[in-house]
PDB file of C-alpha atoms in Angstrom:
ATOM      1  CA  MET A  14       9.601-112.287   1.338  1.00 48.00           C
ATOM      2  CA  LYS A  15       6.610-110.837   3.067  1.00 46.00           C
ATOM      3  CA  LYS A  16       8.862-108.371   4.869  1.00 46.00           C
ATOM      4  CA  LYS A  17      10.311-107.162   1.632  1.00 46.00           C
ATOM      5  CA  ILE A  18       6.723-106.669   0.195  1.00 45.00           C
ATOM      6  CA  PHE A  19       5.688-104.788   3.259  1.00 43.00           C
ATOM      7  CA  LYS A  20       8.710-102.547   2.961  1.00 44.00           C
ATOM      8  CA  VAL A  21       7.919-101.885  -0.616  1.00 42.00           C
ATOM      9  CA  LEU A  22       4.310-101.123   0.152  1.00 41.00           C
ATOM     10  CA  SER A  23       5.261 -98.910   3.020  1.00 46.00           C
ATOM     11  CA  THR A  24       7.690 -97.064   0.902  1.00 47.00           C
ATOM     12  CA  ALA A  25       5.119 -96.692  -1.874  1.00 46.00           C
ATOM     13  CA  GLY A  26       2.564 -95.371   0.623  1.00 49.00           C
ATOM     14  CA  LEU A  27       4.979 -92.790   1.944  1.00 49.00           C
ATOM     15  CA  LEU A  28       5.794 -91.656  -1.648  1.00 46.00           C
ATOM     16  CA  ALA A  29       2.022 -91.380  -2.294  1.00 43.00           C
ATOM     17  CA  ILE A  30       1.500 -89.228   0.783  1.00 44.00           C
ATOM     18  CA  ILE A  31       4.390 -86.889  -0.315  1.00 43.00           C
ATOM     19  CA  ALA A  32       2.986 -86.605  -3.749  1.00 46.00           C
ATOM     20  CA  ALA A  33      -0.491 -85.789  -2.381  1.00 48.00           C
ATOM     21  CA  CYS A  34       1.029 -82.990  -0.286  1.00 46.00           C
ATOM     22  CA  ASN A  35       2.955 -81.696  -3.335  1.00 48.00           C
ATOM     23  CA  ASN A  36      -0.250 -81.664  -5.377  1.00 48.00           C
ATOM     24  CA  GLU A  37      -2.127 -79.223  -3.097  1.00 46.00           C
ATOM     25  CA  GLU A  38      -4.044 -76.506  -4.981  1.00 47.00           C
ATOM     26  CA  GLU A  39      -1.983 -73.374  -5.646  1.00 48.00           C
ATOM     27  CA  PRO A  40      -3.268 -70.159  -3.845  1.00 48.00           C
ATOM     28  CA  GLU A  41      -5.651 -68.105  -5.904  1.00 50.00           C
ATOM     29  CA  VAL A  42      -4.028 -65.072  -7.406  1.00 49.00           C
ATOM     30  CA  ILE A  43      -6.037 -61.864  -6.929  1.00 49.00           C
ATOM     31  CA  GLU A  44      -5.893 -59.809 -10.137  1.00 50.00           C
ATOM     32  CA  GLU A  45      -4.816 -56.138  -9.735  1.00 49.00           C
ATOM     33  CA  ASP A  46      -7.653 -53.675  -9.599  1.00 50.00           C
ATOM     34  CA  THR A  47      -7.417 -51.533 -12.779  1.00 49.00           C
ATOM     35  CA  THR A  48     -10.503 -49.478 -12.015  1.00 48.00           C
ATOM     36  CA  ASN A  49      -8.378 -46.240 -11.322  1.00 50.00           C
ATOM     37  CA  GLU A  50      -6.416 -46.812 -14.541  1.00 51.00           C
ATOM     38  CA  ASN A  51      -9.580 -47.161 -16.569  1.00 51.00           C
ATOM     39  CA  VAL A  52     -10.953 -43.949 -14.952  1.00 46.00           C
ATOM     40  CA  GLU A  53      -7.835 -42.051 -15.785  1.00 53.00           C
ATOM     41  CA  GLU A  54      -7.871 -43.317 -19.315  1.00 54.00           C
ATOM     42  CA  GLU A  55     -11.544 -42.323 -19.719  1.00 52.00           C
ATOM     43  CA  SER A  56     -10.730 -38.868 -18.295  1.00 51.00           C
ATOM     44  CA  GLU A  57      -7.929 -38.382 -20.726  1.00 56.00           C
ATOM     45  CA  ASP A  58     -10.234 -39.448 -23.567  1.00 53.00           C
ATOM     46  CA  MET A  59     -12.793 -36.957 -22.409  1.00 51.00           C
ATOM     47  CA  GLU A  60     -10.332 -34.137 -22.244  1.00 52.00           C
ATOM     48  CA  GLU A  61      -8.967 -34.949 -25.712  1.00 53.00           C
ATOM     49  CA  GLY A  62     -12.526 -34.858 -27.089  1.00 49.00           C
ATOM     50  CA  MET A  63     -13.515 -31.635 -25.491  1.00 50.00           C
ATOM     51  CA  ASP A  64     -13.579 -28.436 -27.601  1.00 51.00           C
ATOM     52  CA  HIS A  65     -11.513 -26.027 -25.528  1.00 47.00           C
ATOM     53  CA  GLY A  66     -12.383 -23.365 -27.908  1.00 47.00           C
ATOM     54  CA  ASP A  67     -15.926 -23.300 -26.436  1.00 49.00           C
ATOM     55  CA  MET A  68     -14.347 -22.335 -23.057  1.00 49.00           C
ATOM     56  CA  ASP A  69     -12.082 -19.542 -24.326  1.00 52.00           C
ATOM     57  CA  HIS A  70     -12.039 -16.992 -21.569  1.00 48.00           C
ATOM     58  CA  GLU A  71     -11.904 -14.207 -24.130  1.00 49.00           C
ATOM     59  CA  ASP A  72     -15.370 -15.293 -25.293  1.00 48.00           C
ATOM     60  CA  MET A  73     -16.813 -15.555 -21.871  1.00 48.00           C
ATOM     61  CA  ASP A  74     -19.086 -12.621 -20.716  1.00 50.00           C
ATOM     62  CA  HIS A  75     -17.225 -11.344 -17.709  1.00 50.00           C
ATOM     63  CA  GLY A  76     -19.854  -8.559 -17.275  1.00 47.00           C
ATOM     64  CA  ASP A  77     -22.255 -11.192 -15.940  1.00 48.00           C
ATOM     65  CA  MET A  78     -19.590 -12.172 -13.389  1.00 49.00           C
ATOM     66  CA  ASP A  79     -18.613  -8.656 -12.344  1.00 46.00           C
ATOM     67  CA  HIS A  80     -20.825  -8.541  -9.337  1.00 48.00           C
ATOM     68  CA  ASN A  81     -19.891  -8.378  -5.639  1.00 51.00           C
ATOM     69  CA  MET A  82     -21.823  -8.972  -2.495  1.00 53.00           C
ATOM     70  CA  GLU A  83     -23.709  -5.724  -2.790  1.00 53.00           C
ATOM     71  CA  GLY A  84     -25.363  -7.013  -5.908  1.00 60.00           C
ATOM     72  CA  GLY A  85     -24.163  -4.811  -8.771  1.00 81.00           C
ATOM     73  CA  SER A  86     -21.440  -4.323 -11.352  1.00 91.00           C
ATOM     74  CA  GLU A  87     -18.389  -2.300 -10.608  1.00 91.00           C
ATOM     75  CA  GLU A  88     -19.717   0.479 -12.763  1.00 91.00           C
ATOM     76  CA  GLU A  89     -23.047   0.562 -10.972  1.00 90.00           C
ATOM     77  CA  ILE A  90     -21.275   0.674  -7.547  1.00 90.00           C
ATOM     78  CA  ARG A  91     -18.976   3.550  -8.728  1.00 90.00           C
ATOM     79  CA  GLU A  92     -22.034   5.473  -9.943  1.00 90.00           C
ATOM     80  CA  LYS A  93     -23.855   4.842  -6.700  1.00 88.00           C
ATOM     81  CA  ALA A  94     -20.855   5.991  -4.625  1.00 87.00           C
ATOM     82  CA  ALA A  95     -20.684   9.194  -6.725  1.00 90.00           C
ATOM     83  CA  THR A  96     -24.391  10.081  -6.187  1.00 92.00           C
ATOM     84  CA  PRO A  97     -25.032  12.359  -3.261  1.00 91.00           C
ATOM     85  CA  PRO A  98     -27.410  11.009  -0.579  1.00 87.00           C
ATOM     86  CA  GLU A  99     -31.091  11.985  -0.989  1.00 89.00           C
ATOM     87  CA  THR A 100     -31.747  12.364   2.711  1.00 92.00           C
ATOM     88  CA  LEU A 101     -29.646  13.607   5.634  1.00 91.00           C
ATOM     89  CA  ASN A 102     -29.902  12.901   9.304  1.00 94.00           C
ATOM     90  CA  GLU A 103     -30.210  16.346  10.962  1.00 91.00           C
ATOM     91  CA  ASN A 104     -29.213  14.919  14.398  1.00 94.00           C
ATOM     92  CA  ALA A 105     -25.982  13.401  13.125  1.00 91.00           C
ATOM     93  CA  THR A 106     -23.833  16.309  14.365  1.00 88.00           C
ATOM     94  CA  GLN A 107     -25.507  16.820  17.714  1.00 92.00           C
ATOM     95  CA  GLY A 108     -23.677  15.671  20.847  1.00 92.00           C
ATOM     96  CA  LEU A 109     -20.573  14.537  18.958  1.00 88.00           C
ATOM     97  CA  ILE A 110     -17.718  13.718  21.306  1.00 90.00           C
ATOM     98  CA  ASP A 111     -15.325  13.174  18.338  1.00 88.00           C
ATOM     99  CA  ASN A 112     -15.741  13.984  14.714  1.00 87.00           C
ATOM    100  CA  GLN A 113     -13.242  11.387  13.520  1.00 90.00           C
ATOM    101  CA  THR A 114     -14.504   8.450  11.454  1.00 92.00           C
ATOM    102  CA  LYS A 115     -12.908   5.184  10.455  1.00 92.00           C
ATOM    103  CA  ASN A 116     -12.072   6.471   6.970  1.00 90.00           C
ATOM    104  CA  ILE A 117     -11.623  10.254   7.535  1.00 92.00           C
ATOM    105  CA  THR A 118      -9.351  12.187   9.797  1.00 92.00           C
ATOM    106  CA  ARG A 119     -10.722  15.698  10.421  1.00 92.00           C
ATOM    107  CA  ILE A 120      -8.623  18.590  11.723  1.00 93.00           C
ATOM    108  CA  ASP A 121     -10.730  21.415  13.154  1.00 89.00           C
ATOM    109  CA  ASN A 122      -8.707  24.480  13.824  1.00 93.00           C
ATOM    110  CA  ASN A 123      -9.079  28.011  12.329  1.00 94.00           C
ATOM    111  CA  ASP A 124      -5.549  28.997  13.564  1.00 96.00           C
ATOM    112  CA  THR A 125      -3.248  28.651  10.518  1.00 95.00           C
ATOM    113  CA  ILE A 126      -0.031  28.026  12.540  1.00 97.00           C
ATOM    114  CA  GLU A 127      -1.613  25.471  14.923  1.00 97.00           C
ATOM    115  CA  PHE A 128      -3.513  23.833  12.030  1.00 97.00           C
ATOM    116  CA  ALA A 129      -0.164  23.056  10.216  1.00 97.00           C
ATOM    117  CA  VAL A 130       1.248  21.689  13.437  1.00 98.00           C
ATOM    118  CA  GLN A 131      -1.714  19.387  13.776  1.00 97.00           C
ATOM    119  CA  VAL A 132      -1.316  18.142  10.213  1.00 97.00           C
ATOM    120  CA  SER A 133       2.288  17.486  10.884  1.00 97.00           C
ATOM    121  CA  GLN A 134       1.620  15.444  14.011  1.00 97.00           C
ATOM    122  CA  THR A 135      -1.005  13.490  12.093  1.00 95.00           C
ATOM    123  CA  VAL A 136       1.209  12.518   9.180  1.00 96.00           C
ATOM    124  CA  TRP A 137       4.571  12.279  10.970  1.00 97.00           C
ATOM    125  CA  PRO A 138       4.171  10.644  14.456  1.00 96.00           C
ATOM    126  CA  ALA A 139       8.026  10.641  14.537  1.00 97.00           C
ATOM    127  CA  VAL A 140       8.015   7.753  17.154  1.00 96.00           C
ATOM    128  CA  TYR A 141      10.930   6.070  15.386  1.00 95.00           C
ATOM    129  CA  GLU A 142      13.234   6.833  12.394  1.00 94.00           C
ATOM    130  CA  GLU A 143      10.932   5.386   9.790  1.00 93.00           C
ATOM    131  CA  ASN A 144       8.164   7.965  10.436  1.00 94.00           C
ATOM    132  CA  GLN A 145      10.407  10.871  11.140  1.00 97.00           C
ATOM    133  CA  PRO A 146      10.452  13.577   8.394  1.00 97.00           C
ATOM    134  CA  GLY A 147      13.551  14.310   6.277  1.00 97.00           C
ATOM    135  CA  THR A 148      13.235  18.085   6.137  1.00 97.00           C
ATOM    136  CA  VAL A 149      10.886  20.552   7.913  1.00 98.00           C
ATOM    137  CA  ILE A 150       9.820  23.303   5.513  1.00 98.00           C
ATOM    138  CA  LEU A 151       9.056  26.833   7.052  1.00 98.00           C
ATOM    139  CA  VAL A 152       6.809  29.051   5.054  1.00 97.00           C
ATOM    140  CA  PRO A 153       5.718  32.594   5.677  1.00 94.00           C
ATOM    141  CA  GLU A 154       2.167  32.897   7.136  1.00 95.00           C
ATOM    142  CA  ASP A 155       1.601  36.298   5.498  1.00 93.00           C
ATOM    143  CA  ASN A 156       2.532  35.344   1.953  1.00 93.00           C
ATOM    144  CA  TRP A 157       0.247  32.698   0.511  1.00 93.00           C
ATOM    145  CA  GLN A 158       1.829  32.823  -2.881  1.00 94.00           C
ATOM    146  CA  VAL A 159       5.248  31.914  -1.546  1.00 94.00           C
ATOM    147  CA  SER A 160       3.563  29.222   0.729  1.00 94.00           C
ATOM    148  CA  LEU A 161       1.682  27.720  -2.147  1.00 94.00           C
ATOM    149  CA  ALA A 162       4.787  27.457  -4.385  1.00 94.00           C
ATOM    150  CA  SER A 163       6.807  25.974  -1.430  1.00 95.00           C
ATOM    151  CA  LEU A 164       4.521  22.926  -1.295  1.00 93.00           C
ATOM    152  CA  ASN A 165       6.284  21.558  -4.351  1.00 92.00           C
ATOM    153  CA  LEU A 166       9.271  20.509  -2.171  1.00 94.00           C
ATOM    154  CA  VAL A 167       7.191  18.799   0.523  1.00 93.00           C
ATOM    155  CA  HIS A 168       7.641  15.393  -1.080  1.00 90.00           C
ATOM    156  CA  HIS A 169      10.788  13.490  -2.175  1.00 83.00           C
ATOM    157  CA  PRO A 170      13.447  13.852  -1.098  1.00 82.00           C
ATOM    158  CA  ASN A 171      12.472  16.140   1.802  1.00 94.00           C
ATOM    159  CA  ASP A 172       9.410  14.173   2.970  1.00 96.00           C
ATOM    160  CA  GLY A 173       8.491  16.713   5.637  1.00 97.00           C
ATOM    161  CA  PRO A 174       5.681  19.072   6.786  1.00 98.00           C
ATOM    162  CA  ALA A 175       5.210  22.676   5.817  1.00 98.00           C
ATOM    163  CA  LEU A 176       4.880  24.832   8.982  1.00 98.00           C
ATOM    164  CA  PHE A 177       3.933  28.491   9.119  1.00 98.00           C
ATOM    165  CA  ILE A 178       6.247  31.043  10.640  1.00 98.00           C
ATOM    166  CA  GLU A 179       6.294  34.845  10.894  1.00 96.00           C
ATOM    167  CA  SER A 180       8.853  36.862   9.057  1.00 93.00           C
ATOM    168  CA  ASP A 181      10.649  37.840  12.202  1.00 94.00           C
ATOM    169  CA  ASN A 182       9.712  35.107  14.576  1.00 95.00           C
ATOM    170  CA  ILE A 183       9.228  31.348  14.814  1.00 98.00           C
ATOM    171  CA  PRO A 184       6.119  30.698  16.998  1.00 98.00           C
ATOM    172  CA  GLU A 185       6.717  28.663  20.119  1.00 98.00           C
ATOM    173  CA  VAL A 186       4.440  25.831  18.931  1.00 98.00           C
ATOM    174  CA  VAL A 187       6.335  25.516  15.742  1.00 98.00           C
ATOM    175  CA  SER A 188       9.680  25.405  17.527  1.00 98.00           C
ATOM    176  CA  GLN A 189       8.334  22.648  19.760  1.00 98.00           C
ATOM    177  CA  GLU A 190       7.118  20.741  16.741  1.00 98.00           C
ATOM    178  CA  ILE A 191      10.507  20.899  15.048  1.00 98.00           C
ATOM    179  CA  SER A 192      12.176  19.703  18.163  1.00 98.00           C
ATOM    180  CA  ARG A 193       9.632  16.848  18.454  1.00 98.00           C
ATOM    181  CA  LEU A 194      10.090  15.784  14.867  1.00 98.00           C
ATOM    182  CA  GLN A 195      13.934  15.718  15.008  1.00 97.00           C
ATOM    183  CA  PRO A 196      14.159  15.853  11.137  1.00 98.00           C
ATOM    184  CA  LYS A 197      16.657  13.363   9.676  1.00 97.00           C
ATOM    185  CA  GLY A 198      17.729  15.566   6.820  1.00 96.00           C
ATOM    186  CA  ASN A 199      17.319  15.070   3.114  1.00 94.00           C
ATOM    187  CA  ASP A 200      19.830  13.534   0.742  1.00 90.00           C
ATOM    188  CA  GLU A 201      22.027  16.570   1.146  1.00 91.00           C
ATOM    189  CA  GLY A 202      21.681  16.602   4.934  1.00 95.00           C
ATOM    190  CA  VAL A 203      19.354  19.701   5.077  1.00 96.00           C
ATOM    191  CA  GLU A 204      17.053  19.535   7.996  1.00 98.00           C
ATOM    192  CA  VAL A 205      15.110  22.780   7.659  1.00 98.00           C
ATOM    193  CA  ILE A 206      14.373  24.824   4.626  1.00 97.00           C
ATOM    194  CA  VAL A 207      13.297  28.390   5.152  1.00 98.00           C
ATOM    195  CA  MET A 208      11.091  29.869   2.418  1.00 97.00           C
ATOM    196  CA  GLY A 209      11.116  33.488   1.396  1.00 94.00           C
ATOM    197  CA  SER A 210      12.736  36.500   3.016  1.00 92.00           C
ATOM    198  CA  VAL A 211      12.876  36.469   6.852  1.00 94.00           C
ATOM    199  CA  SER A 212      14.756  38.292   9.429  1.00 94.00           C
ATOM    200  CA  ASP A 213      18.253  37.137  10.657  1.00 95.00           C
ATOM    201  CA  SER A 214      16.664  36.319  14.056  1.00 95.00           C
ATOM    202  CA  VAL A 215      14.686  33.523  12.439  1.00 96.00           C
ATOM    203  CA  ILE A 216      17.809  31.938  11.048  1.00 96.00           C
ATOM    204  CA  GLU A 217      19.555  32.321  14.464  1.00 96.00           C
ATOM    205  CA  GLU A 218      16.745  30.428  16.165  1.00 96.00           C
ATOM    206  CA  LEU A 219      17.557  27.450  13.967  1.00 97.00           C
ATOM    207  CA  ASP A 220      21.293  27.424  14.647  1.00 96.00           C
ATOM    208  CA  GLU A 221      21.158  23.746  15.949  1.00 96.00           C
ATOM    209  CA  TYR A 222      19.839  22.565  12.538  1.00 98.00           C
ATOM    210  CA  ASN A 223      21.365  22.336   9.005  1.00 97.00           C
ATOM    211  CA  VAL A 224      19.363  25.082   7.397  1.00 97.00           C
ATOM    212  CA  GLU A 225      18.891  26.111   3.742  1.00 96.00           C
ATOM    213  CA  GLN A 226      17.056  29.235   2.603  1.00 96.00           C
ATOM    214  CA  ILE A 227      15.314  30.006  -0.734  1.00 96.00           C
ATOM    215  CA  GLN A 228      14.498  33.630  -0.904  1.00 91.00           C
ATOM    216  CA  GLU A 229      12.887  35.970  -3.517  1.00 91.00           C
ATOM    217  CA  ASP A 230      10.671  39.001  -2.774  1.00 85.00           C
ATOM    218  CA  ASP A 231       8.646  38.502  -5.972  1.00 91.00           C
ATOM    219  CA  PRO A 232       6.284  35.426  -5.736  1.00 91.00           C
ATOM    220  CA  ALA A 233       6.802  34.677  -9.448  1.00 93.00           C
ATOM    221  CA  SER A 234      10.527  34.722  -9.086  1.00 94.00           C
ATOM    222  CA  PHE A 235      10.276  32.635  -5.992  1.00 95.00           C
ATOM    223  CA  ALA A 236       8.193  30.061  -7.813  1.00 94.00           C
ATOM    224  CA  TYR A 237      10.859  29.932 -10.552  1.00 93.00           C
ATOM    225  CA  GLU A 238      13.534  29.253  -7.905  1.00 94.00           C
ATOM    226  CA  ILE A 239      11.453  26.425  -6.441  1.00 93.00           C
ATOM    227  CA  ASP A 240      11.044  24.908  -9.877  1.00 92.00           C
ATOM    228  CA  GLU A 241      14.782  25.033 -10.408  1.00 91.00           C
ATOM    229  CA  ALA A 242      15.377  23.410  -6.956  1.00 89.00           C
ATOM    230  CA  TYR A 243      12.818  20.615  -7.784  1.00 88.00           C
ATOM    231  CA  ALA A 244      14.448  19.975 -11.221  1.00 89.00           C
ATOM    232  CA  SER A 245      17.932  19.627  -9.546  1.00 86.00           C
ATOM    233  CA  ILE A 246      16.517  17.171  -7.065  1.00 80.00           C
ATOM    234  CA  ILE A 247      14.892  14.841  -9.595  1.00 81.00           C
ATOM    235  CA  GLY A 248      17.538  15.384 -12.231  1.00 85.00           C
ATOM    236  CA  GLU A 249      15.379  16.705 -14.962  1.00 89.00           C
ATOM    237  CA  ALA A 250      12.813  19.524 -15.564  1.00 85.00           C
ATOM    238  CA  PRO A 251       9.246  18.645 -14.746  1.00 83.00           C
ATOM    239  CA  GLU A 252       7.106  17.526 -17.703  1.00 85.00           C
ATOM    240  CA  ASN A 253       4.116  19.582 -16.446  1.00 86.00           C
ATOM    241  CA  VAL A 254       3.593  22.964 -14.785  1.00 85.00           C
ATOM    242  CA  ILE A 255       0.626  24.688 -13.218  1.00 88.00           C
ATOM    243  CA  VAL A 256       0.173  28.351 -14.066  1.00 89.00           C
ATOM    244  CA  GLY A 257      -2.003  30.329 -11.671  1.00 88.00           C
ATOM    245  CA  SER A 258      -2.789  33.858 -10.788  1.00 89.00           C
ATOM    246  CA  MET A 259      -1.001  35.428  -7.807  1.00 88.00           C
ATOM    247  CA  GLU A 260      -3.609  38.139  -7.284  1.00 89.00           C
ATOM    248  CA  ASN A 261      -5.085  38.285  -3.804  1.00 84.00           C
ATOM    249  CA  GLU A 262      -8.642  37.498  -4.959  1.00 79.00           C
ATOM    250  CA  SER A 263      -7.226  34.096  -6.182  1.00 75.00           C
ATOM    251  CA  GLU A 264      -6.152  33.157  -2.579  1.00 77.00           C
ATOM    252  CA  SER A 265      -9.273  31.087  -1.924  1.00 67.00           C
TER     253      SER A 265
END
């Protein structure tokens, strides 16, 4: 009998121990931090409550913000740039090794033919195809009216320099420059355009190039031909023209 009681007590004790283990406190649950959510909600509320009309950019005074590091508005800077200097340094040109500056290229040459070649070499290095000219334009040195009218064709689609020649001869420096440039030709494949009336010897010197010639003895008639040529290039008549005197006193 005692054994049975002991067994019962032992069994009861074991059950009590198991129950005690099962009754351990549950781990504490950490609540999720909602601080960020609260901040976001507050930010949204603030945005909704703000009067964006007060911040309309059209109502802002941009004039107060139109300043740069030099301390002035754009209008003030433009006015200052257009104002000639009050003082000059008299020694600035003494002992110059080179008269070029970072913003200005100066070409110092009183020879008309060489001057045009120097301009050509400055604008068209011709090192590779992208900076080679399309068409070289040859203009008479002794006829400034024809030369002036010829400049209308320097740009598209010719994109090439105007070089001076004599009516019966192409100076050696000009021949060398044409050879250096190796003009690619314009849309019609013309590599050299000769302006005005020249001798047959000039055309013969250009036999290795595709040549076109525009010739008229009268400067006004020549200018008309240039205008017609330009209109055919762009596909329509120019909207504006410049009318000038062709008298010699107007040369300068």
